[in-house]
CSV table of C-alpha atoms and ligand atoms in Angstrom, one decimal:
chain,number,residue,atom,x,y,z
N,1,UNK,CA,99.6,111.7,115.1
N,2,UNK,CA,97.4,109.0,116.2
N,3,UNK,CA,96.6,108.8,120.1
N,4,UNK,CA,97.6,105.4,121.1
N,5,UNK,CA,99.9,103.7,118.7
N,6,UNK,CA,99.0,100.0,118.9
N,7,UNK,CA,102.2,97.6,119.5
N,8,UNK,CA,101.2,94.8,117.4
N,9,UNK,CA,98.8,93.8,114.1
N,10,UNK,CA,98.3,92.1,111.0
N,11,UNK,CA,100.2,94.0,108.7
N,12,UNK,CA,102.8,96.8,109.6
N,13,UNK,CA,102.7,98.8,106.1
N,14,UNK,CA,106.0,101.1,105.9
N,15,UNK,CA,105.4,104.2,104.1
N,16,UNK,CA,102.1,106.2,104.2
N,17,UNK,CA,102.7,107.8,100.0
N,18,UNK,CA,100.2,106.7,97.5
N,19,UNK,CA,101.5,102.9,97.6
N,20,UNK,CA,101.7,102.2,101.2
N,21,UNK,CA,98.0,104.2,102.2
N,22,UNK,CA,96.5,102.0,99.1
N,23,UNK,CA,97.5,98.8,100.3
N,24,UNK,CA,96.6,99.6,103.9
N,25,UNK,CA,93.3,100.2,102.8
N,26,UNK,CA,93.5,97.0,100.3
N,27,UNK,CA,94.7,95.0,103.9
N,28,UNK,CA,91.7,96.2,105.9
N,29,UNK,CA,89.3,95.4,103.4
N,30,UNK,CA,90.2,91.5,104.2
N,31,UNK,CA,89.3,92.2,108.0
N,32,UNK,CA,93.5,92.5,108.6
N,33,UNK,CA,94.2,94.9,111.2
N,34,UNK,CA,96.5,97.2,110.1
N,35,UNK,CA,99.2,99.7,111.2
N,36,UNK,CA,100.5,102.2,108.2
N,37,UNK,CA,103.3,104.4,109.4
N,38,UNK,CA,105.0,107.5,107.1
N,39,UNK,CA,104.9,111.1,106.4
N,40,UNK,CA,101.3,112.0,104.7
N,41,UNK,CA,102.9,114.3,102.0
N,42,UNK,CA,100.7,116.4,100.1
N,43,UNK,CA,102.9,119.2,99.1
N,44,UNK,CA,104.0,117.5,96.2
N,45,UNK,CA,104.6,120.9,94.1
N,46,UNK,CA,102.5,119.9,90.1
N,47,UNK,CA,102.7,116.3,90.3
N,48,UNK,CA,99.5,114.6,89.0
N,49,UNK,CA,98.5,110.9,88.3
N,50,UNK,CA,96.9,109.7,85.7
N,51,UNK,CA,94.6,106.6,87.0
N,52,UNK,CA,93.8,104.1,83.9
N,53,UNK,CA,91.1,101.8,84.2
N,54,UNK,CA,92.3,99.1,86.7
N,55,UNK,CA,93.4,101.7,89.3
N,56,UNK,CA,90.0,103.2,89.2
N,57,UNK,CA,88.4,99.5,89.3
N,58,UNK,CA,90.6,99.4,92.9
N,59,UNK,CA,89.7,102.7,94.0
N,60,UNK,CA,86.2,101.8,93.2
N,61,UNK,CA,86.0,98.6,94.8
N,62,UNK,CA,87.1,99.8,98.4
N,63,UNK,CA,84.7,102.5,98.2
N,64,UNK,CA,87.7,104.9,97.9
N,65,UNK,CA,86.7,106.7,94.3
N,66,UNK,CA,83.5,108.9,95.2
N,67,UNK,CA,85.7,111.5,97.3
N,68,UNK,CA,87.8,112.2,94.1
N,69,UNK,CA,85.5,111.9,91.1
N,70,UNK,CA,84.7,115.4,91.3
N,71,UNK,CA,88.3,116.5,91.4
N,72,UNK,CA,89.3,114.1,88.6
N,73,UNK,CA,89.7,114.7,84.8
N,74,UNK,CA,88.9,112.3,82.4
N,75,UNK,CA,91.4,111.5,79.8
N,76,UNK,CA,89.4,110.5,76.6
N,77,UNK,CA,92.5,110.2,74.3
N,78,UNK,CA,96.1,110.6,74.1
N,79,UNK,CA,97.8,112.6,71.3
N,80,UNK,CA,101.2,111.8,70.6
N,81,UNK,CA,103.5,114.3,68.5
N,82,UNK,CA,107.3,113.6,66.9
N,83,UNK,CA,108.8,117.2,68.3
N,84,UNK,CA,112.6,115.8,67.7
N,85,UNK,CA,113.5,117.5,64.6
N,86,UNK,CA,114.3,113.9,64.1
N,87,UNK,CA,114.8,113.6,59.5
N,88,UNK,CA,111.8,110.5,59.9
N,89,UNK,CA,109.0,112.2,61.6
N,90,UNK,CA,106.1,110.9,61.9
N,91,UNK,CA,102.7,112.2,61.7
N,92,UNK,CA,100.8,113.0,64.8
N,93,UNK,CA,98.7,109.8,66.3
N,94,UNK,CA,96.0,110.0,68.0
N,95,UNK,CA,94.3,107.1,70.5
N,96,UNK,CA,90.9,107.1,71.5
N,97,UNK,CA,89.3,105.3,74.5
N,98,UNK,CA,86.2,104.2,72.6
N,99,UNK,CA,88.8,102.3,70.5
N,100,UNK,CA,88.6,99.5,72.7
N,101,UNK,CA,85.3,100.5,74.3
N,102,UNK,CA,85.8,102.7,77.3
N,103,UNK,CA,84.7,106.1,77.8
N,104,UNK,CA,88.1,107.6,79.0
N,105,UNK,CA,91.5,105.4,79.7
N,106,UNK,CA,91.2,107.1,82.6
N,107,UNK,CA,91.0,109.9,84.9
N,108,UNK,CA,94.2,112.8,86.2
N,109,UNK,CA,94.4,113.9,89.3
N,110,UNK,CA,96.5,115.9,91.6
N,111,UNK,CA,98.5,113.4,93.7
N,112,UNK,CA,98.1,116.3,96.9
N,113,UNK,CA,94.1,115.2,96.3
N,114,UNK,CA,94.9,111.7,96.5
N,115,UNK,CA,97.2,110.8,99.3
N,116,UNK,CA,95.0,113.4,101.3
N,117,UNK,CA,92.0,111.5,100.8
N,118,UNK,CA,93.6,108.1,101.2
N,119,UNK,CA,94.9,109.1,104.4
N,120,UNK,CA,91.6,111.0,105.2
N,121,UNK,CA,90.0,107.5,105.1
N,122,UNK,CA,91.9,105.2,106.8
N,123,UNK,CA,92.1,107.9,109.7
N,124,UNK,CA,88.2,106.7,109.6
N,125,UNK,CA,88.9,103.3,109.0
N,126,UNK,CA,88.3,101.0,112.4
N,127,UNK,CA,90.8,98.6,111.3
N,128,UNK,CA,93.8,101.0,110.3
N,129,UNK,CA,95.9,103.0,112.3
N,130,UNK,CA,97.8,105.9,110.9
N,131,UNK,CA,100.9,106.9,112.5
N,132,UNK,CA,102.4,109.9,110.9
N,133,UNK,CA,106.1,108.9,111.6
N,134,UNK,CA,109.2,107.4,110.3
N,135,UNK,CA,110.2,103.8,110.8
N,136,UNK,CA,114.4,102.7,111.6
N,137,UNK,CA,115.0,99.3,112.1
N,138,UNK,CA,112.7,96.1,111.0
N,139,UNK,CA,113.6,92.5,111.9
N,140,UNK,CA,111.9,89.9,110.2
N,141,UNK,CA,111.7,86.5,111.7
N,142,UNK,CA,110.4,82.9,110.6
N,143,UNK,CA,107.7,83.7,114.2
N,144,UNK,CA,107.0,87.1,113.7
N,145,UNK,CA,108.3,90.7,111.7
N,146,UNK,CA,108.6,94.0,114.2
N,147,UNK,CA,110.5,97.0,113.2
N,148,UNK,CA,110.6,100.0,115.2
N,149,UNK,CA,109.2,104.1,115.2
N,150,UNK,CA,112.2,106.7,115.7
N,151,UNK,CA,110.5,107.6,118.8
N,152,UNK,CA,111.5,103.8,119.8
N,153,UNK,CA,108.7,102.1,120.3
N,154,UNK,CA,108.3,98.5,118.3
N,155,UNK,CA,105.6,97.5,116.1
N,156,UNK,CA,104.9,93.8,115.6
N,157,UNK,CA,103.2,92.3,113.1
N,158,UNK,CA,102.8,89.5,110.9
N,159,UNK,CA,103.8,90.5,107.7
N,160,UNK,CA,105.6,94.0,106.3
N,161,UNK,CA,103.8,95.9,103.5
N,162,UNK,CA,107.2,98.1,102.2
N,163,UNK,CA,106.1,100.9,100.6
N,164,UNK,CA,108.3,103.1,101.9
N,165,UNK,CA,109.8,104.3,98.5
N,166,UNK,CA,112.9,104.1,96.9
N,167,UNK,CA,115.7,104.1,99.6
N,168,UNK,CA,113.1,101.4,101.2
N,169,UNK,CA,115.2,100.1,104.4
N,170,UNK,CA,113.1,96.8,104.5
N,171,UNK,CA,114.0,96.0,101.5
N,172,UNK,CA,118.0,95.9,102.2
N,173,UNK,CA,116.8,94.3,105.6
N,174,UNK,CA,114.9,91.7,103.8
N,175,UNK,CA,118.4,91.0,101.8
N,176,UNK,CA,116.7,91.9,98.5
N,177,UNK,CA,119.4,93.6,96.3
N,178,UNK,CA,118.8,96.6,93.7
N,179,UNK,CA,120.4,98.0,90.7
N,180,UNK,CA,119.5,101.6,90.3
N,181,UNK,CA,121.0,103.8,87.5
N,182,UNK,CA,120.3,107.5,86.6
N,183,UNK,CA,119.2,110.1,83.3
N,184,UNK,CA,120.4,113.3,82.3
N,185,UNK,CA,116.5,114.5,82.9
N,186,UNK,CA,115.2,116.2,85.1
N,187,UNK,CA,110.7,115.9,84.9
N,188,UNK,CA,109.5,119.8,85.6
N,189,UNK,CA,106.1,119.6,86.9
N,190,UNK,CA,103.4,122.6,87.0
N,191,UNK,CA,99.7,122.9,87.2
N,192,UNK,CA,98.8,124.7,84.4
N,193,UNK,CA,95.7,127.3,83.2
N,194,UNK,CA,94.7,128.0,79.8
N,195,UNK,CA,92.5,129.5,77.7
N,196,UNK,CA,91.7,126.9,75.1
N,197,UNK,CA,89.9,123.3,76.5
N,198,UNK,CA,92.2,120.2,76.5
N,199,UNK,CA,89.0,118.5,75.3
N,200,UNK,CA,90.4,115.5,77.1
N,201,UNK,CA,92.9,114.6,75.7
N,202,UNK,CA,96.4,114.2,76.4
N,203,UNK,CA,99.4,115.2,74.5
N,204,UNK,CA,102.3,114.1,74.7
N,205,UNK,CA,105.5,115.7,72.4
N,206,UNK,CA,108.7,113.8,72.2
N,207,UNK,CA,111.7,115.9,72.2
N,208,UNK,CA,115.0,115.2,72.5
N,209,UNK,CA,115.3,115.6,75.9
N,210,UNK,CA,111.9,113.5,76.7
N,211,UNK,CA,108.5,113.6,76.7
N,212,UNK,CA,106.9,117.4,77.4
N,213,UNK,CA,103.3,115.7,78.1
N,214,UNK,CA,100.0,118.0,79.0
N,215,UNK,CA,97.6,115.7,80.9
N,216,UNK,CA,93.9,117.0,81.6
N,217,UNK,CA,92.9,118.7,84.8
N,218,UNK,CA,89.2,119.2,86.2
N,219,UNK,CA,88.8,123.0,85.5
N,220,UNK,CA,87.7,125.1,88.7
N,221,UNK,CA,85.6,128.3,89.1
N,222,UNK,CA,87.8,131.3,87.4
N,223,UNK,CA,89.6,128.5,85.4
N,224,UNK,CA,87.6,126.9,83.6
N,225,UNK,CA,90.5,125.1,81.3
N,226,UNK,CA,93.6,123.3,83.6
N,227,UNK,CA,96.0,120.6,82.7
N,228,UNK,CA,99.2,119.2,84.4
N,229,UNK,CA,102.2,119.4,82.7
N,230,UNK,CA,105.4,116.8,82.6
N,231,UNK,CA,108.4,118.3,80.9
N,232,UNK,CA,111.3,115.9,80.7
N,233,UNK,CA,114.8,118.2,80.5
N,234,UNK,CA,118.6,118.4,81.1
N,235,UNK,CA,119.5,118.9,84.7
N,236,UNK,CA,121.2,122.2,83.5
N,237,UNK,CA,118.0,123.2,81.8
N,238,UNK,CA,115.8,122.8,84.7
N,239,UNK,CA,117.7,125.3,86.1
N,240,UNK,CA,117.4,127.5,84.2
N,241,UNK,CA,113.8,127.1,83.5
N,242,UNK,CA,113.3,127.2,87.7
N,243,UNK,CA,114.7,130.5,87.8
N,244,UNK,CA,112.7,131.9,85.2
N,245,UNK,CA,109.8,134.0,86.5
N,246,UNK,CA,106.5,132.1,86.2
N,247,UNK,CA,105.3,134.9,83.3
N,248,UNK,CA,108.6,134.0,81.7
N,249,UNK,CA,108.2,130.3,82.1
N,250,UNK,CA,104.7,130.4,81.4
N,251,UNK,CA,106.0,132.3,77.9
N,252,UNK,CA,108.4,129.5,77.0
N,253,UNK,CA,106.0,126.4,77.9
N,254,UNK,CA,103.5,128.0,75.6
N,255,UNK,CA,106.2,128.4,73.2
N,256,UNK,CA,107.4,124.5,73.5
N,257,UNK,CA,103.3,123.7,73.1
N,258,UNK,CA,103.1,125.4,69.6
N,259,UNK,CA,100.3,127.2,71.1
N,260,UNK,CA,97.5,124.5,71.3
N,261,UNK,CA,96.5,125.6,74.5
N,262,UNK,CA,96.7,129.0,73.8
N,263,UNK,CA,97.8,131.8,76.3
N,264,UNK,CA,99.0,129.6,79.7
N,265,UNK,CA,99.4,130.4,83.0
N,266,UNK,CA,101.1,129.2,86.1
N,267,UNK,CA,98.5,127.4,88.6
N,268,UNK,CA,101.1,126.7,90.9
N,269,UNK,CA,104.6,126.0,92.0
N,270,UNK,CA,107.1,124.4,89.9
N,271,UNK,CA,108.0,121.0,91.4
N,272,UNK,CA,111.7,119.7,90.1
N,273,UNK,CA,112.5,116.0,90.1
N,274,UNK,CA,115.4,114.4,88.7
N,275,UNK,CA,115.0,111.0,86.9
N,276,UNK,CA,116.2,107.5,87.7
N,277,UNK,CA,115.1,103.8,87.7
N,278,UNK,CA,115.3,101.4,90.0
N,279,UNK,CA,115.2,96.8,89.6
N,280,UNK,CA,115.1,94.4,92.5
N,281,UNK,CA,116.3,91.5,92.7
N,282,UNK,CA,113.2,90.5,94.0
N,283,UNK,CA,109.8,91.1,95.6
N,284,UNK,CA,109.3,89.3,98.6
N,285,UNK,CA,111.3,88.5,101.7
N,286,UNK,CA,110.7,86.3,104.4
N,287,UNK,CA,107.3,87.8,105.8
N,288,UNK,CA,107.6,90.8,104.0
N,289,UNK,CA,107.1,92.0,100.2
N,290,UNK,CA,107.7,95.3,98.8
N,291,UNK,CA,105.2,97.5,96.8
N,292,UNK,CA,105.2,100.7,94.9
N,293,UNK,CA,108.7,102.4,94.5
N,294,UNK,CA,110.1,100.1,96.8
N,295,UNK,CA,110.2,97.6,94.0
N,296,UNK,CA,110.4,99.6,90.9
N,297,UNK,CA,111.0,103.4,89.5
N,298,UNK,CA,111.4,104.5,86.2
N,299,UNK,CA,110.8,108.2,84.1
N,300,UNK,CA,107.0,108.9,84.1
N,301,UNK,CA,106.9,108.2,80.3
N,302,UNK,CA,102.8,106.5,79.9
N,303,UNK,CA,101.9,107.2,83.4
N,304,UNK,CA,102.4,103.8,84.3
N,305,UNK,CA,104.6,103.9,88.1
N,306,UNK,CA,101.3,104.8,90.5
N,307,UNK,CA,99.3,102.2,87.9
N,308,UNK,CA,102.0,99.2,88.2
N,309,UNK,CA,102.2,100.6,92.1
N,310,UNK,CA,98.3,99.3,92.8
N,311,UNK,CA,98.4,96.1,90.9
N,312,UNK,CA,101.0,95.2,93.1
N,313,UNK,CA,98.9,95.6,96.0
N,314,UNK,CA,96.3,94.1,94.8
N,315,UNK,CA,98.4,91.3,93.2
N,316,UNK,CA,99.7,90.7,96.7
N,317,UNK,CA,96.4,90.7,98.4
N,318,UNK,CA,95.3,87.8,96.4
N,319,UNK,CA,97.9,86.3,97.3
N,320,UNK,CA,97.1,86.5,100.8
N,321,UNK,CA,93.4,86.1,101.1
N,322,UNK,CA,92.6,83.7,103.3
N,323,UNK,CA,96.5,82.7,104.3
N,324,UNK,CA,96.8,82.7,108.2
N,325,UNK,CA,99.4,85.2,108.8
N,326,UNK,CA,100.4,82.9,112.2
N,327,UNK,CA,101.7,80.6,109.2
N,328,UNK,CA,105.3,81.4,108.1
N,329,UNK,CA,104.9,78.6,105.4
N,330,UNK,CA,101.7,79.2,104.0
N,331,UNK,CA,103.0,82.9,104.0
N,332,UNK,CA,106.2,82.0,102.2
N,333,UNK,CA,103.8,79.3,99.2
N,334,UNK,CA,101.8,82.7,99.2
N,335,UNK,CA,104.4,84.9,98.8
N,336,UNK,CA,106.3,82.7,95.4
N,337,UNK,CA,103.1,83.5,93.6
N,338,UNK,CA,103.2,87.2,94.4
N,339,UNK,CA,106.9,86.5,93.2
N,340,UNK,CA,105.9,85.2,89.9
N,341,UNK,CA,103.4,87.6,89.1
N,342,UNK,CA,105.1,90.7,89.7
N,343,UNK,CA,108.2,89.6,88.1
N,344,UNK,CA,106.9,89.8,84.1
N,345,UNK,CA,104.8,92.7,84.7
N,346,UNK,CA,107.5,94.7,86.7
N,347,UNK,CA,110.5,93.7,84.2
N,348,UNK,CA,108.1,94.8,81.6
N,349,UNK,CA,107.5,98.4,82.1
N,350,UNK,CA,111.1,99.2,83.9
N,351,UNK,CA,112.7,97.4,80.7
N,352,UNK,CA,110.1,98.7,77.9
N,353,UNK,CA,110.0,102.7,79.7
N,354,UNK,CA,113.8,102.3,79.8
N,355,UNK,CA,114.1,101.9,75.9
N,356,UNK,CA,111.8,104.3,75.3
N,357,UNK,CA,113.2,107.4,77.1
N,358,UNK,CA,116.6,106.2,75.5
N,359,UNK,CA,115.5,106.2,72.4
N,360,UNK,CA,114.6,110.0,72.4
N,361,UNK,CA,117.7,110.7,74.1
N,362,UNK,CA,120.6,109.0,71.7
N,363,UNK,CA,120.8,110.8,68.4
N,364,UNK,CA,121.5,108.7,66.4
N,365,UNK,CA,119.6,108.0,62.9
N,366,UNK,CA,119.2,104.1,63.2
N,367,UNK,CA,117.5,105.0,66.5
N,368,UNK,CA,115.0,107.9,65.2
N,369,UNK,CA,114.3,105.1,62.4
N,370,UNK,CA,113.1,102.3,64.4
N,371,UNK,CA,111.5,104.5,66.7
N,372,UNK,CA,109.8,106.4,63.9
N,373,UNK,CA,108.9,102.9,62.4
N,374,UNK,CA,107.7,101.3,65.7
N,375,UNK,CA,104.9,103.9,66.4
N,376,UNK,CA,103.7,104.1,62.5
N,377,UNK,CA,103.4,100.4,62.3
N,378,UNK,CA,101.7,100.0,65.9
N,379,UNK,CA,99.5,102.9,65.4
N,380,UNK,CA,98.6,101.8,61.3
N,381,UNK,CA,97.4,98.4,62.6
N,382,UNK,CA,93.9,98.1,64.3
N,383,UNK,CA,93.9,94.9,66.3
N,384,UNK,CA,97.6,96.1,67.0
N,385,UNK,CA,96.8,99.8,68.0
N,386,UNK,CA,94.4,98.3,70.2
N,387,UNK,CA,96.4,95.7,71.9
N,388,UNK,CA,99.2,98.8,72.8
N,389,UNK,CA,96.0,100.3,73.7
N,390,UNK,CA,94.4,97.8,76.4
N,391,UNK,CA,98.1,96.8,77.5
N,392,UNK,CA,98.8,101.1,78.6
N,393,UNK,CA,95.1,100.4,80.4
N,394,UNK,CA,94.5,96.8,81.6
N,395,UNK,CA,97.7,94.5,81.1
N,396,UNK,CA,97.7,91.1,79.2
N,397,UNK,CA,97.9,88.4,82.2
N,398,UNK,CA,95.7,87.3,84.8
N,399,UNK,CA,94.0,90.0,86.3
N,400,UNK,CA,93.6,90.9,90.9
N,401,UNK,CA,90.1,90.7,91.9
N,402,UNK,CA,90.3,94.0,93.1
N,403,UNK,CA,90.3,95.2,89.4
N,404,UNK,CA,88.3,93.3,87.5
N,405,UNK,CA,85.2,94.5,85.7
N,406,UNK,CA,82.9,93.0,88.2
N,407,UNK,CA,85.1,93.9,91.9
N,408,UNK,CA,82.3,95.6,94.4
N,409,UNK,CA,82.6,97.8,96.9
N,410,UNK,CA,84.6,95.7,100.1
N,411,UNK,CA,83.1,96.7,103.9
N,412,UNK,CA,85.1,97.2,106.0
G,1,FAD,C1,106.6,113.7,87.3
G,1,FAD,C2,106.3,112.3,87.8
G,1,FAD,C3,104.7,112.5,86.9
G,1,FAD,C4,104.0,111.1,87.2
G,1,FAD,N1,102.7,110.7,86.5
G,1,FAD,C5,102.2,109.3,87.2
G,1,FAD,C6,101.4,109.0,86.9
G,1,FAD,O1,100.6,109.8,85.6
G,1,FAD,N2,100.7,107.7,86.6
G,1,FAD,C7,100.9,107.2,87.4
G,1,FAD,O2,100.4,105.9,87.7
G,1,FAD,N3,102.3,107.0,88.1
G,1,FAD,C8,102.6,108.6,88.3
G,1,FAD,N4,103.9,108.7,88.9
G,1,FAD,C9,104.5,107.8,89.6
G,1,FAD,C10,103.9,108.2,91.1
G,1,FAD,O3,103.8,109.4,91.4
G,1,FAD,C11,104.9,106.8,91.6
G,1,FAD,O4,104.9,106.2,91.4
G,1,FAD,C12,104.2,107.2,93.4
G,1,FAD,O5,103.9,108.1,93.5
G,1,FAD,C13,104.6,106.6,94.2
G,1,FAD,O6,104.4,106.4,95.3
G,1,FAD,P1,105.5,105.3,96.5
G,1,FAD,O7,103.8,105.8,97.9
G,1,FAD,O8,105.6,104.5,95.5
G,1,FAD,O9,106.2,106.0,97.1
G,1,FAD,P2,106.3,107.6,97.6
G,1,FAD,O10,105.3,109.1,97.2
G,1,FAD,O11,107.6,107.9,97.5
G,1,FAD,O12,106.3,107.2,99.3
G,1,FAD,C14,106.7,107.0,100.3
G,1,FAD,C15,106.6,107.4,101.7
G,1,FAD,O13,107.2,106.2,102.7
G,1,FAD,C16,107.6,107.3,103.1
G,1,FAD,N5,109.0,106.1,103.9
G,1,FAD,C17,110.2,106.9,103.6
G,1,FAD,N6,111.4,106.1,104.4
G,1,FAD,C18,110.3,105.7,105.5
G,1,FAD,C19,110.9,105.4,106.6
G,1,FAD,N7,111.8,104.8,107.1
G,1,FAD,N8,109.3,105.3,107.4
G,1,FAD,C20,108.6,105.4,107.0
G,1,FAD,N9,107.7,105.7,106.3
G,1,FAD,C21,108.5,105.8,105.0
G,1,FAD,C22,107.8,108.6,102.6
G,1,FAD,O14,107.8,110.1,103.6
G,1,FAD,C23,106.6,108.6,101.4
G,1,FAD,O15,105.3,108.8,102.8
G,1,FAD,C24,104.5,109.9,88.1
G,1,FAD,C25,106.0,109.8,89.1
G,1,FAD,C26,106.3,111.3,88.8
G,1,FAD,C27,108.2,111.8,89.2
C-alpha cells in the first residue's frame, strides 16, 4: 500500500483489475490526478487475454506496450473447427490477419503479466496513487463524489470510475439496475507446453459443451511451444477434470485436440471460472461511469471481454476530454455521449455472444443448421468474411482517439 493516501483527487477508480488500471493510466495521460483502489490480483490460474489491434494501439499510445511486448505472442490466424458431431458439419474455417492487411489479429499475453505490468507502471506514475485495498461505501452528489476505504478513510473525487467487476457496489449506489444470468458451463483455463508449434494460429473447436480454444503463447527457455487453453465444460465435468492428475488431464486435452499439437503437458495450475452474463440499464450515474465487468459480462468466446473494456475506457476519456470536472452539468452532458457510444457496442457483444453460446448448447437440428449455414455463408464471401474479421478486431463505429492508427504515445 502507498505510504500516504490522498484525501482528494480528480478521478477515483474503483477496482485495480485490468479495467481499473487501464482507466487510471488513460485519465493520468489527460493530466488528471487519479487514485485507483483495489487488490492487484496476479495469481489467476491459466488465464490469458488476446488483445486485438485497437487494444494494442491503446497500450502503445499510453506507452505501456514495450514492457509487455516481449511476453506476448502474435495471433496471425484463427481456425474454427466444428467438433459438435452435428449432422450439419462445416469444414474447418481459417481466417488470416493478412486478409485485412494486418500482420496479426492481436497479441496474447498472460493476464497476470498484464495486471502486474499495469500496476507497476501505475506505481511509477506521479499522477496515479495505487491503493491496494477495498472500498466499502460510495456517495455521489451534484457537488462532488466520495468513496470510503475499508480502513475508514474517505477520498473525495470529482469523478468516479466503477471498475470493481461484476458485483460493483458503486453501480448499485448510482441506481443502475442489472440483469444477470448464468450458463451451465465452467471455463477451465490452463497454460500448456506442447511438442508441435502453433504457427501463431489460434484454434477453436466448437464442442457441445462450448468452445475448446488454444491461443498461442510466447515460448520460453526449455518450452519453445506454448499455448493457453480455455475449455468450456459442464460444471460436473469441470469437477472431474480438475480432480485429475496433471498427466491425466494433459492426456485428455491431447485427445480432445485430436493430437494437432502433439504431446501436451500442463505448464501451471488449472483455473475454473463459472460462466455468467450481465447487462446493465445504463453505464452512467451522477459523476460516475461504469467500465469493464461492472458494465458487461459474457463468456470468453471470441476474446471480446477486455477488448470491449478498453473501448469503454478510451471512449470515456474522449467524452471527458477538456471537461472541467468541477462542473457537474458539463460532466452530465459528456456522460450522455458515453452512454450513447457504449450502448451499441456493449449490446452487440453481450447479445451476440449469448446467441452464439446458446447455439452450441441447444441440441436441435434447426439450430445446428442455422449455425453451420451462418458460418459457411460468412466465410465464403470475401467482403462479408473481411467485414466479420474487422468487426472482431476493430469494430465499426467511431474509433476513440487512443485506438486510432495515428494515436501517439501520451506524456504524463
Ligand atoms: C476464461 C476467460 C478468458 C478470457 N479471455 C479473454 C481474452 O482473450 N480477451 C479479452 O479481451 N478478454 C478475455 N476475458 C475477459 C477478461 O479477462 C475480463 O474482461 C477482464 O479480466 C475483466 O477485468 P475487470 O478489471 O473488469 O474485472 P476484474 O478482473 O474482476 O477486476 C475487478 C477488480 O476490482 C476489485 N474490487 C472488487 N470489489 C472492490 C471494492 N469494493 N473496492 C475496490 N476494488 C474492488 C477486485 O479486487 C479486482 O481487482 C476472458 C475471461 C475469462 C473468464
